[in-house]
CSV table of C-alpha atoms in Angstrom, one decimal:
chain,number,residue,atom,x,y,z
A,1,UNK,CA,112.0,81.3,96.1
A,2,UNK,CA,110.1,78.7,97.9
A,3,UNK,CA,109.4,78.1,101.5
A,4,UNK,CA,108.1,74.7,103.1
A,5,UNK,CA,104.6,74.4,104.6
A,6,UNK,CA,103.6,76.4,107.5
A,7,UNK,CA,100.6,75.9,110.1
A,8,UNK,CA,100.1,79.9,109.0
A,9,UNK,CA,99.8,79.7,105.8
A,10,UNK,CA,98.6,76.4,103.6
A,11,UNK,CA,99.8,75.9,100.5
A,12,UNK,CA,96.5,74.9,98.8
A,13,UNK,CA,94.6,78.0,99.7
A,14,UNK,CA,93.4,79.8,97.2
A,15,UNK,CA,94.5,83.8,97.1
A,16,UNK,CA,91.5,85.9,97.5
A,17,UNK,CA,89.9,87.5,100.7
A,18,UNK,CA,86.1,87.2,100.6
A,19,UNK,CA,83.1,88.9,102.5
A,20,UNK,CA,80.5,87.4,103.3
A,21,UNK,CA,76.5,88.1,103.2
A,22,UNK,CA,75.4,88.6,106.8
A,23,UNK,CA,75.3,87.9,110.8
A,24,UNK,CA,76.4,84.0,110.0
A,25,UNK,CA,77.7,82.0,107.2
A,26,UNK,CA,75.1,80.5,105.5
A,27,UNK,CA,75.1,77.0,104.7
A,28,UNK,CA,76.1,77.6,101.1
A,29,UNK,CA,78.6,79.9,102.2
A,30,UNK,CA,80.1,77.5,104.6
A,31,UNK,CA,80.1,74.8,101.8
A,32,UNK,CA,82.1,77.0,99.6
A,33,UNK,CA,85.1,78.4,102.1
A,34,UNK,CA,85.6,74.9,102.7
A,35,UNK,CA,86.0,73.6,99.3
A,36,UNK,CA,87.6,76.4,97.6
A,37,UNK,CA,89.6,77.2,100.5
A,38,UNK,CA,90.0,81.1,100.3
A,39,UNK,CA,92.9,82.3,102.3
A,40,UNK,CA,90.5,85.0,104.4
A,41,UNK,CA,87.8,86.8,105.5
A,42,UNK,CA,86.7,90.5,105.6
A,43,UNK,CA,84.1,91.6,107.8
A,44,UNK,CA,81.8,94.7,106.8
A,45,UNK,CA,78.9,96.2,108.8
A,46,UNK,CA,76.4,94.2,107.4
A,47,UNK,CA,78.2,91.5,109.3
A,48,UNK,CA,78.4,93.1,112.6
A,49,UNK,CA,75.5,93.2,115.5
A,50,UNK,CA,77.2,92.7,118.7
A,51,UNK,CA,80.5,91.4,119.8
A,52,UNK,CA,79.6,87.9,120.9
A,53,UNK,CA,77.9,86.9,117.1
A,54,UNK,CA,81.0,88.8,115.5
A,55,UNK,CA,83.5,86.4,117.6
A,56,UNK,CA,81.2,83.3,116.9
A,57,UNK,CA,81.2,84.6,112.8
A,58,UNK,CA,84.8,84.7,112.9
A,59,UNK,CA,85.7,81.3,114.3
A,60,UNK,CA,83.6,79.8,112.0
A,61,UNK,CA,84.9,81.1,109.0
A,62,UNK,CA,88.0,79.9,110.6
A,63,UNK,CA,86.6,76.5,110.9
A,64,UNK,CA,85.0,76.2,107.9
A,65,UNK,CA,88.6,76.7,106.1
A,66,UNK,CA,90.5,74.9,108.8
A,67,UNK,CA,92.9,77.3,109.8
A,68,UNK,CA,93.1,79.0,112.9
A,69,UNK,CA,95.8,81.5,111.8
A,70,UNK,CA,93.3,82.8,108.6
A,71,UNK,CA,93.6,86.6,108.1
A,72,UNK,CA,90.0,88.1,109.5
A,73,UNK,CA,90.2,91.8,108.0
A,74,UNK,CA,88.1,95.1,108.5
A,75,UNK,CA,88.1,98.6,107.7
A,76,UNK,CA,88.1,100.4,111.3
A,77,UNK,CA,90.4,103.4,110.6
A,78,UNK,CA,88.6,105.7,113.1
A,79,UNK,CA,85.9,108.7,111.7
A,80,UNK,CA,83.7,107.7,109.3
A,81,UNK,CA,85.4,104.5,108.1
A,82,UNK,CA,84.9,102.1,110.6
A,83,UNK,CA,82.8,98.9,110.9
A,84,UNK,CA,83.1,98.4,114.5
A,85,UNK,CA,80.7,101.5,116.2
A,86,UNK,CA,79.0,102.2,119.6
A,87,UNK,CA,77.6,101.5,121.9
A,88,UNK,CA,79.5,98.0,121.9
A,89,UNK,CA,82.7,99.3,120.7
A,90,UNK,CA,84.3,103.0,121.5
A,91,UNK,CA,84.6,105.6,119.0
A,92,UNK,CA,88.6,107.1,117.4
A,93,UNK,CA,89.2,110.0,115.6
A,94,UNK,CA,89.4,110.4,112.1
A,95,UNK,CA,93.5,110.8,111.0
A,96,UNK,CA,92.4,114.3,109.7
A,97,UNK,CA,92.0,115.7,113.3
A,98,UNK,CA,94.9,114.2,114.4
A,99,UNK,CA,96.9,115.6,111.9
A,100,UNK,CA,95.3,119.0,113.1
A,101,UNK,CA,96.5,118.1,117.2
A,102,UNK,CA,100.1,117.0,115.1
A,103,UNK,CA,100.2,120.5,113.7
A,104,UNK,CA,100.0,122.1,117.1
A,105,UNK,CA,102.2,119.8,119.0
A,106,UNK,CA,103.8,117.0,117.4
A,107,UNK,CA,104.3,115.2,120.3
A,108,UNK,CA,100.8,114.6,121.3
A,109,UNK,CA,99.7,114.0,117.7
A,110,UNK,CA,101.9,111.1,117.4
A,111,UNK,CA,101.0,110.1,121.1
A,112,UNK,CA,96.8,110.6,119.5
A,113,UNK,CA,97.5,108.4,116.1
A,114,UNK,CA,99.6,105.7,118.6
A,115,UNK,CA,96.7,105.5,121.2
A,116,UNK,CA,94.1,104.9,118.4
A,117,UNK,CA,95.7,102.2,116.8
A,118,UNK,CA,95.8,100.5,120.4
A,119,UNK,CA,92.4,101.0,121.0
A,120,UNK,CA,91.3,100.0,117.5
A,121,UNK,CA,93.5,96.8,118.2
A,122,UNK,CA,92.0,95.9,120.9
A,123,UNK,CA,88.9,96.2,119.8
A,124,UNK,CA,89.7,93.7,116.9
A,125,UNK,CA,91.8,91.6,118.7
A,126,UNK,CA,89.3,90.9,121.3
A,127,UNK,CA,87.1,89.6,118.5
A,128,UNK,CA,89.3,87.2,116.8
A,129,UNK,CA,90.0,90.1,114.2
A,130,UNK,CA,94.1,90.3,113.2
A,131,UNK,CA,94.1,92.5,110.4
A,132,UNK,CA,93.5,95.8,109.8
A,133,UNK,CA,92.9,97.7,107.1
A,134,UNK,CA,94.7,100.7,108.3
A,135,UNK,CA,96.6,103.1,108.6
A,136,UNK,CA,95.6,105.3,105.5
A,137,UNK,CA,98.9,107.0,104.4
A,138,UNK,CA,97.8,108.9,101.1
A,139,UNK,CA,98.7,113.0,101.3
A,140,UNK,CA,95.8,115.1,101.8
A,141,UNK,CA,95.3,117.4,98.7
A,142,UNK,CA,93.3,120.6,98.9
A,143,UNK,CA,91.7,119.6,94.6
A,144,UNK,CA,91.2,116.2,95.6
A,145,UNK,CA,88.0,114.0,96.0
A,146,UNK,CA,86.7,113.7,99.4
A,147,UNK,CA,86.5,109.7,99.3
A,148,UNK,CA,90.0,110.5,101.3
A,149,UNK,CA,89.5,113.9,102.6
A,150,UNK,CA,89.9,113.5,106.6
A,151,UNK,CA,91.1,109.9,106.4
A,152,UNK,CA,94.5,111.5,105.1
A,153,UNK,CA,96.7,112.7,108.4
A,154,UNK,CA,97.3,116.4,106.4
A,155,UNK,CA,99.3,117.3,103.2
A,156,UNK,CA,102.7,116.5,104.2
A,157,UNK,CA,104.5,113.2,103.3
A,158,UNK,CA,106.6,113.1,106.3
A,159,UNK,CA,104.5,113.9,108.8
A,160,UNK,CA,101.9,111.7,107.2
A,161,UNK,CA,104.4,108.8,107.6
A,162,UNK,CA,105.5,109.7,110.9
A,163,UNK,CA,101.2,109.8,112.2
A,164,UNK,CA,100.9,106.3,109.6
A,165,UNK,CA,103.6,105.0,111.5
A,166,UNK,CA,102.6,105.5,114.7
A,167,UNK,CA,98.8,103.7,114.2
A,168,UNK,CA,100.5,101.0,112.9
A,169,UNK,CA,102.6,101.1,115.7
A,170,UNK,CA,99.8,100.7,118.1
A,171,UNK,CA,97.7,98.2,116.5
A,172,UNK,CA,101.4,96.2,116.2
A,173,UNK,CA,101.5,96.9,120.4
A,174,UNK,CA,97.7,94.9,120.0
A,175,UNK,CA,98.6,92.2,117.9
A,176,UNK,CA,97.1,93.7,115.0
A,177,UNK,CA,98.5,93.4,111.4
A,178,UNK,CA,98.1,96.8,109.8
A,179,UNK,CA,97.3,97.0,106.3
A,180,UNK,CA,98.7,100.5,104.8
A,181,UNK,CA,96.8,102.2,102.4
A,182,UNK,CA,96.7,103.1,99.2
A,183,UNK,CA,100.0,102.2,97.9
A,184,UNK,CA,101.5,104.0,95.7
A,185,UNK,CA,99.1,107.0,96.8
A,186,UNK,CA,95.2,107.8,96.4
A,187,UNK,CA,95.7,111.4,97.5
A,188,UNK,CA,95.7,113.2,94.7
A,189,UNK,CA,92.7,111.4,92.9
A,190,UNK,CA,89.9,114.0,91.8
A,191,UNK,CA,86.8,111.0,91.7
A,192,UNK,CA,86.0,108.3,93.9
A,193,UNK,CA,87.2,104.5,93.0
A,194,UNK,CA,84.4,103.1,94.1
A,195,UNK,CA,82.6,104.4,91.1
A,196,UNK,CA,85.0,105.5,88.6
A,197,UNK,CA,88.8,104.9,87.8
A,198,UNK,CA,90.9,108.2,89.0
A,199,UNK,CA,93.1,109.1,86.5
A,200,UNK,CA,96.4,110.8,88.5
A,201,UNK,CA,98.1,113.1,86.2
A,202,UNK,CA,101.2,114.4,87.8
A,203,UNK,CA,104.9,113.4,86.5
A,204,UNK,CA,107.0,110.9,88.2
A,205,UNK,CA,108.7,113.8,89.9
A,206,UNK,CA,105.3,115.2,91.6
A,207,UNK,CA,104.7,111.8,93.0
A,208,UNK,CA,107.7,110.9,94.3
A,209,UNK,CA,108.1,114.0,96.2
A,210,UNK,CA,104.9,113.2,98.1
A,211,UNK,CA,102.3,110.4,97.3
A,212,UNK,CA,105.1,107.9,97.3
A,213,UNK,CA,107.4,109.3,100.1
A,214,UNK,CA,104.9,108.0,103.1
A,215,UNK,CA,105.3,104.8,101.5
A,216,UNK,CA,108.6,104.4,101.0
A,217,UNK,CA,108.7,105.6,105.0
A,218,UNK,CA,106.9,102.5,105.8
A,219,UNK,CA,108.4,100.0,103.5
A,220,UNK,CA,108.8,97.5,106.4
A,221,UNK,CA,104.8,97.6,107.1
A,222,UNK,CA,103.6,94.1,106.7
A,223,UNK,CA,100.8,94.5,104.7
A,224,UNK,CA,99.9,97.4,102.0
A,225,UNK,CA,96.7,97.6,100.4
A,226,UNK,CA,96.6,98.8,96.1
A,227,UNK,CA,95.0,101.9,95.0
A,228,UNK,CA,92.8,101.7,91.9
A,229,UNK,CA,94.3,104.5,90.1
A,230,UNK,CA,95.8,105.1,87.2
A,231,UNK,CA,99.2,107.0,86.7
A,232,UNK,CA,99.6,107.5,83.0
A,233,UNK,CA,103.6,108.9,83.7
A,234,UNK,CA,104.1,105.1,84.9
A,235,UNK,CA,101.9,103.0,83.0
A,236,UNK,CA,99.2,104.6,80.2
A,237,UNK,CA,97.2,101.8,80.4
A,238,UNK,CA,96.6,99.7,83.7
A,239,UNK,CA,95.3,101.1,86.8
A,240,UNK,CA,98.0,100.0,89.8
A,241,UNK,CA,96.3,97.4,90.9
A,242,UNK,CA,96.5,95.8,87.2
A,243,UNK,CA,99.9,97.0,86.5
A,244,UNK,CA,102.9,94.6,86.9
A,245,UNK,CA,104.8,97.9,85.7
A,246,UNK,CA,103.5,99.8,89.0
A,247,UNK,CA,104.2,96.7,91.4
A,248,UNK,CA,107.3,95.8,90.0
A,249,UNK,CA,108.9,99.0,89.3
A,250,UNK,CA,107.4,101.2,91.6
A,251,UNK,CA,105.8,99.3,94.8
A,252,UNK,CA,108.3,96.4,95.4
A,253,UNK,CA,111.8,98.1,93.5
A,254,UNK,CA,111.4,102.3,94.3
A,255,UNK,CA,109.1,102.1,97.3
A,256,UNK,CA,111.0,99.0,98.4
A,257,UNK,CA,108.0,97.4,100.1
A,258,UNK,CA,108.1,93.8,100.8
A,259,UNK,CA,105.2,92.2,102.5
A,260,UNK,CA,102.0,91.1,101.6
A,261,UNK,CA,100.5,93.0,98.8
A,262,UNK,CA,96.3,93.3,98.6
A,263,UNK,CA,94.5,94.5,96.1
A,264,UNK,CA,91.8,96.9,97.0
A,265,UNK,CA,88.7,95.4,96.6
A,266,UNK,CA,88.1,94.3,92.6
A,267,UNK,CA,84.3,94.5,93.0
A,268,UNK,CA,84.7,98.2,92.9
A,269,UNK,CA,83.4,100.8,89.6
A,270,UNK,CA,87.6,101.7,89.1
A,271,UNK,CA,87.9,98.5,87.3
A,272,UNK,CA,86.3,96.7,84.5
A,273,UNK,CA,85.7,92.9,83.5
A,274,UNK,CA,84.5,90.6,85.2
A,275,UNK,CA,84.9,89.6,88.6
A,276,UNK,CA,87.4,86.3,87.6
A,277,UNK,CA,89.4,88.5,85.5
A,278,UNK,CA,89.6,90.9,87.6
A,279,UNK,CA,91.5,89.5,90.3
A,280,UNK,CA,92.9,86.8,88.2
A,281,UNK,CA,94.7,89.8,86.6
A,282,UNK,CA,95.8,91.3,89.9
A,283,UNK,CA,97.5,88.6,90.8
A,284,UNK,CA,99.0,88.5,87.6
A,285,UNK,CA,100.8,92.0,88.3
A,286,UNK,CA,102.3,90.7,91.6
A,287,UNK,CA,100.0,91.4,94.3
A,288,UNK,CA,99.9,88.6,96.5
A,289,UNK,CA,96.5,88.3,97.3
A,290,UNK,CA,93.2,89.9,96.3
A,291,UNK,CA,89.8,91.4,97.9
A,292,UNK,CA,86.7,90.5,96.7
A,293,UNK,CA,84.0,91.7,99.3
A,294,UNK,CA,80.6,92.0,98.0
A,295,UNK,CA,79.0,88.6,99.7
A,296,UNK,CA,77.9,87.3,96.7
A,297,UNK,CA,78.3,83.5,96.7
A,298,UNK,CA,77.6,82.6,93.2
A,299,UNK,CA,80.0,85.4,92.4
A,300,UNK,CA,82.4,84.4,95.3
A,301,UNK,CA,82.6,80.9,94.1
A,302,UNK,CA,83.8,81.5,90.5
A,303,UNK,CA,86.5,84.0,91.5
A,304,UNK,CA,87.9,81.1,94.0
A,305,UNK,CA,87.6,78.3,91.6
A,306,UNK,CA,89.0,80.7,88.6
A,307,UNK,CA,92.1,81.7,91.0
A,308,UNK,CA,95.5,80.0,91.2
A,309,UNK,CA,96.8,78.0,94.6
A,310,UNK,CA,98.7,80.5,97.0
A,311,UNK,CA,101.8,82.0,95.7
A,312,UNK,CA,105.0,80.3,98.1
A,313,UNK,CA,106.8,84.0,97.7
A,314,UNK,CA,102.9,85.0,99.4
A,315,UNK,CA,102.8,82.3,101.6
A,316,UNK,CA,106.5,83.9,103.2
A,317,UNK,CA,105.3,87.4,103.1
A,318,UNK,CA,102.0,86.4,105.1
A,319,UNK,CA,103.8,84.2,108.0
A,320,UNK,CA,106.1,87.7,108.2
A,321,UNK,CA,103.4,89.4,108.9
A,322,UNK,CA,102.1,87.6,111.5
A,323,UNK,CA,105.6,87.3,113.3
A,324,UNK,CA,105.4,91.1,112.6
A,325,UNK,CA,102.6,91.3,115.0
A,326,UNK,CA,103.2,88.6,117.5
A,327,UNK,CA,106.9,90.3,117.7
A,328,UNK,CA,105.1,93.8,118.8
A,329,UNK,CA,101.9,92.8,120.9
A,330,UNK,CA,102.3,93.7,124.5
A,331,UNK,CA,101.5,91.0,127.1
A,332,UNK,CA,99.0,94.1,128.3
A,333,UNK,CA,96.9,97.0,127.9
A,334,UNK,CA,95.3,99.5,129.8
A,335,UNK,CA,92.6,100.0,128.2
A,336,UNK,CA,90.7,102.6,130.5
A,337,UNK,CA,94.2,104.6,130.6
A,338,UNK,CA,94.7,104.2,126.9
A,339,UNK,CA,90.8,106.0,126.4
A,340,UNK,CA,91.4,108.4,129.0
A,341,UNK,CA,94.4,109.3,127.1
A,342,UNK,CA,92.9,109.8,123.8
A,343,UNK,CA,89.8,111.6,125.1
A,344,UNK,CA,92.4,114.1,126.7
A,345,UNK,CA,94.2,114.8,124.1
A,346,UNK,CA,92.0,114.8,121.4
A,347,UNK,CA,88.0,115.2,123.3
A,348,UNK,CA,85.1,112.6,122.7
């Protein structure tokens, strides 16, 4: 399928999202994003002093690659995983306690996990900041690692999609893109991706009756980011994010999701080979674009010049995205009502 040219997406960007080393692009840096044209940014503590120099570090990424519309991304899920912290930006609950308010009155959890996302979107809106990487919609499992732990809502898939859905719903309400994670399902992995591959276990049955139901719940999501895990029942020898037999079959045809597909990052311990093949061979399996966040520029460089041009069938799904967003965002928000809110409902 193709698609013509559009001011949101160019067609001779190249597919990767990159981090980069620190406050500012460096000159090197800067000379890189605009010859290799990578089609975003992601933005990681090490990048973050106060809001002013994080605005400033966004627009000129943006100028470097000459696109105003470039996807900035961040992990600000609330708890421990967030980039963005006090005292220049508020503080949000991990999922896991809001899962616990959900379990005592579902009304107010949904109205908790709804609030957060439109606080967090503020926050990253105000900053030049449209993506999220959030909400985290794996299933909380009592054996599992704790790399997920309180990021998960709780244990059950449809009140993990309903509390997943109603983030994204807020972030959507700030003109946020929300990036749902870890499709098809981290939840039931026993070690942590970052250092070593999880090897799931559990038959086709097991997974569809939970790790994959939040998922195919929010099918319509614009953006879902890959899990680096493997699922020997579905593929014996590729981790998802590897495995056109996991995209194909099981993230675009059972789940049924549609929109833009990212790799988790390829820097981390879950995969092997190098960084080039690596995310060369992501994209090969069908996701549409690929993370690679460790700032290092020599490193950087040869996975943009080793990757393909933009995918058209990626170039649609990102300009859906953004209409996704633009579509939701509300001309306003309280912000001071939207805090007092959340502090009422859920405390400080």
């Amino acid at each position: 399928m193709s698609t013509p040219a559009t001011p949101l997406c160019p067609a001779d960007l190249r597919p990767i999202i990159i981090g980069c080393q620190g406050l500012k692009l460096t000159a090197e840096e800067r000379a890189m994003i605009t010859g290799e044209r990578p089609l975003g940014l992601i933005v990681f503590a090490r990048n973050v002093d106060e809001p002013e120099q994080l605005s400033a570090l966004v627009a000129e990424f943006r100028e470097a690659v000459a696109n105003p519309y470039a996807p900035v991304l961040i992990d600000q899920e609330g708890g421990r995983v967030r980039r963005l912290k006090p005292p220049h930006w508020g503080v949000v609950p991990p999922a896991g306690a809001i899962g616990r308010l959900h379990a005592k009155d579902p009304a107010a959890g949904l109205t908790a996990a709804r609030l957060t996302g439109r606080l967090v979107g503020h926050d990253l809106i105000s900053l030049g900041i449209n993506v999220d990487c959030a909400p985290v919609a794996d299933i909380r499992f009592a054996h599992a690692h704790e790399v997920i732990g309180d990021r998960a809502y709780c244990g059950d898939p449809v009140k993990v999609a309903a509390l997943a859905g109603a983030m994204a719903a807020g972030l959507g309400e700030a003109g946020v893109q929300p990036v749902v994670k870890h499709i098809p399902g981290h939840g039931r992995a026993e070690t942590d991706s970052h250092a070593e591959l999880p090897v799931v276990d559990a038959d086709l049955d097991a997974l569809r009756a939970a790790d994959f139901a939040p998922f195919l719940a929010l099918n319509r999501l614009p953006w879902a980011m890959t899990a680096h895990v493997a699922y020997p029942a579905i593929d014996p020898d590729l981790p998802a994010t590897l495995s056109a037999k996991v995209i194909d079959e099981v993230i675009r045809r059972e789940i049924g999701f549609d929109g833009v597909l990212l790799s988790d990052d390829v820097c981390m311990a879950a995969l092997e080979g190098d960084m080039s093949w690596r995310a060369n061979s992501a994209l090969a399996a069908g996701c549409d674009a690929v993370l690679h966040c460790n700032g290092n520029t020599a490193e950087t460089r040869a996975v943009l010049q080793a990757a393909p041009l933009i995918t058209a069938e990626a170039r649609r799904r990102l300009a859906a995205a953004a209409a996704w967003a633009a579509k939701r965002r509300l001309a306003q928000l309280d912000v001071a009502a939207d805090r007092k809110a959340l502090t009422g409902l859920i405390g400080d």
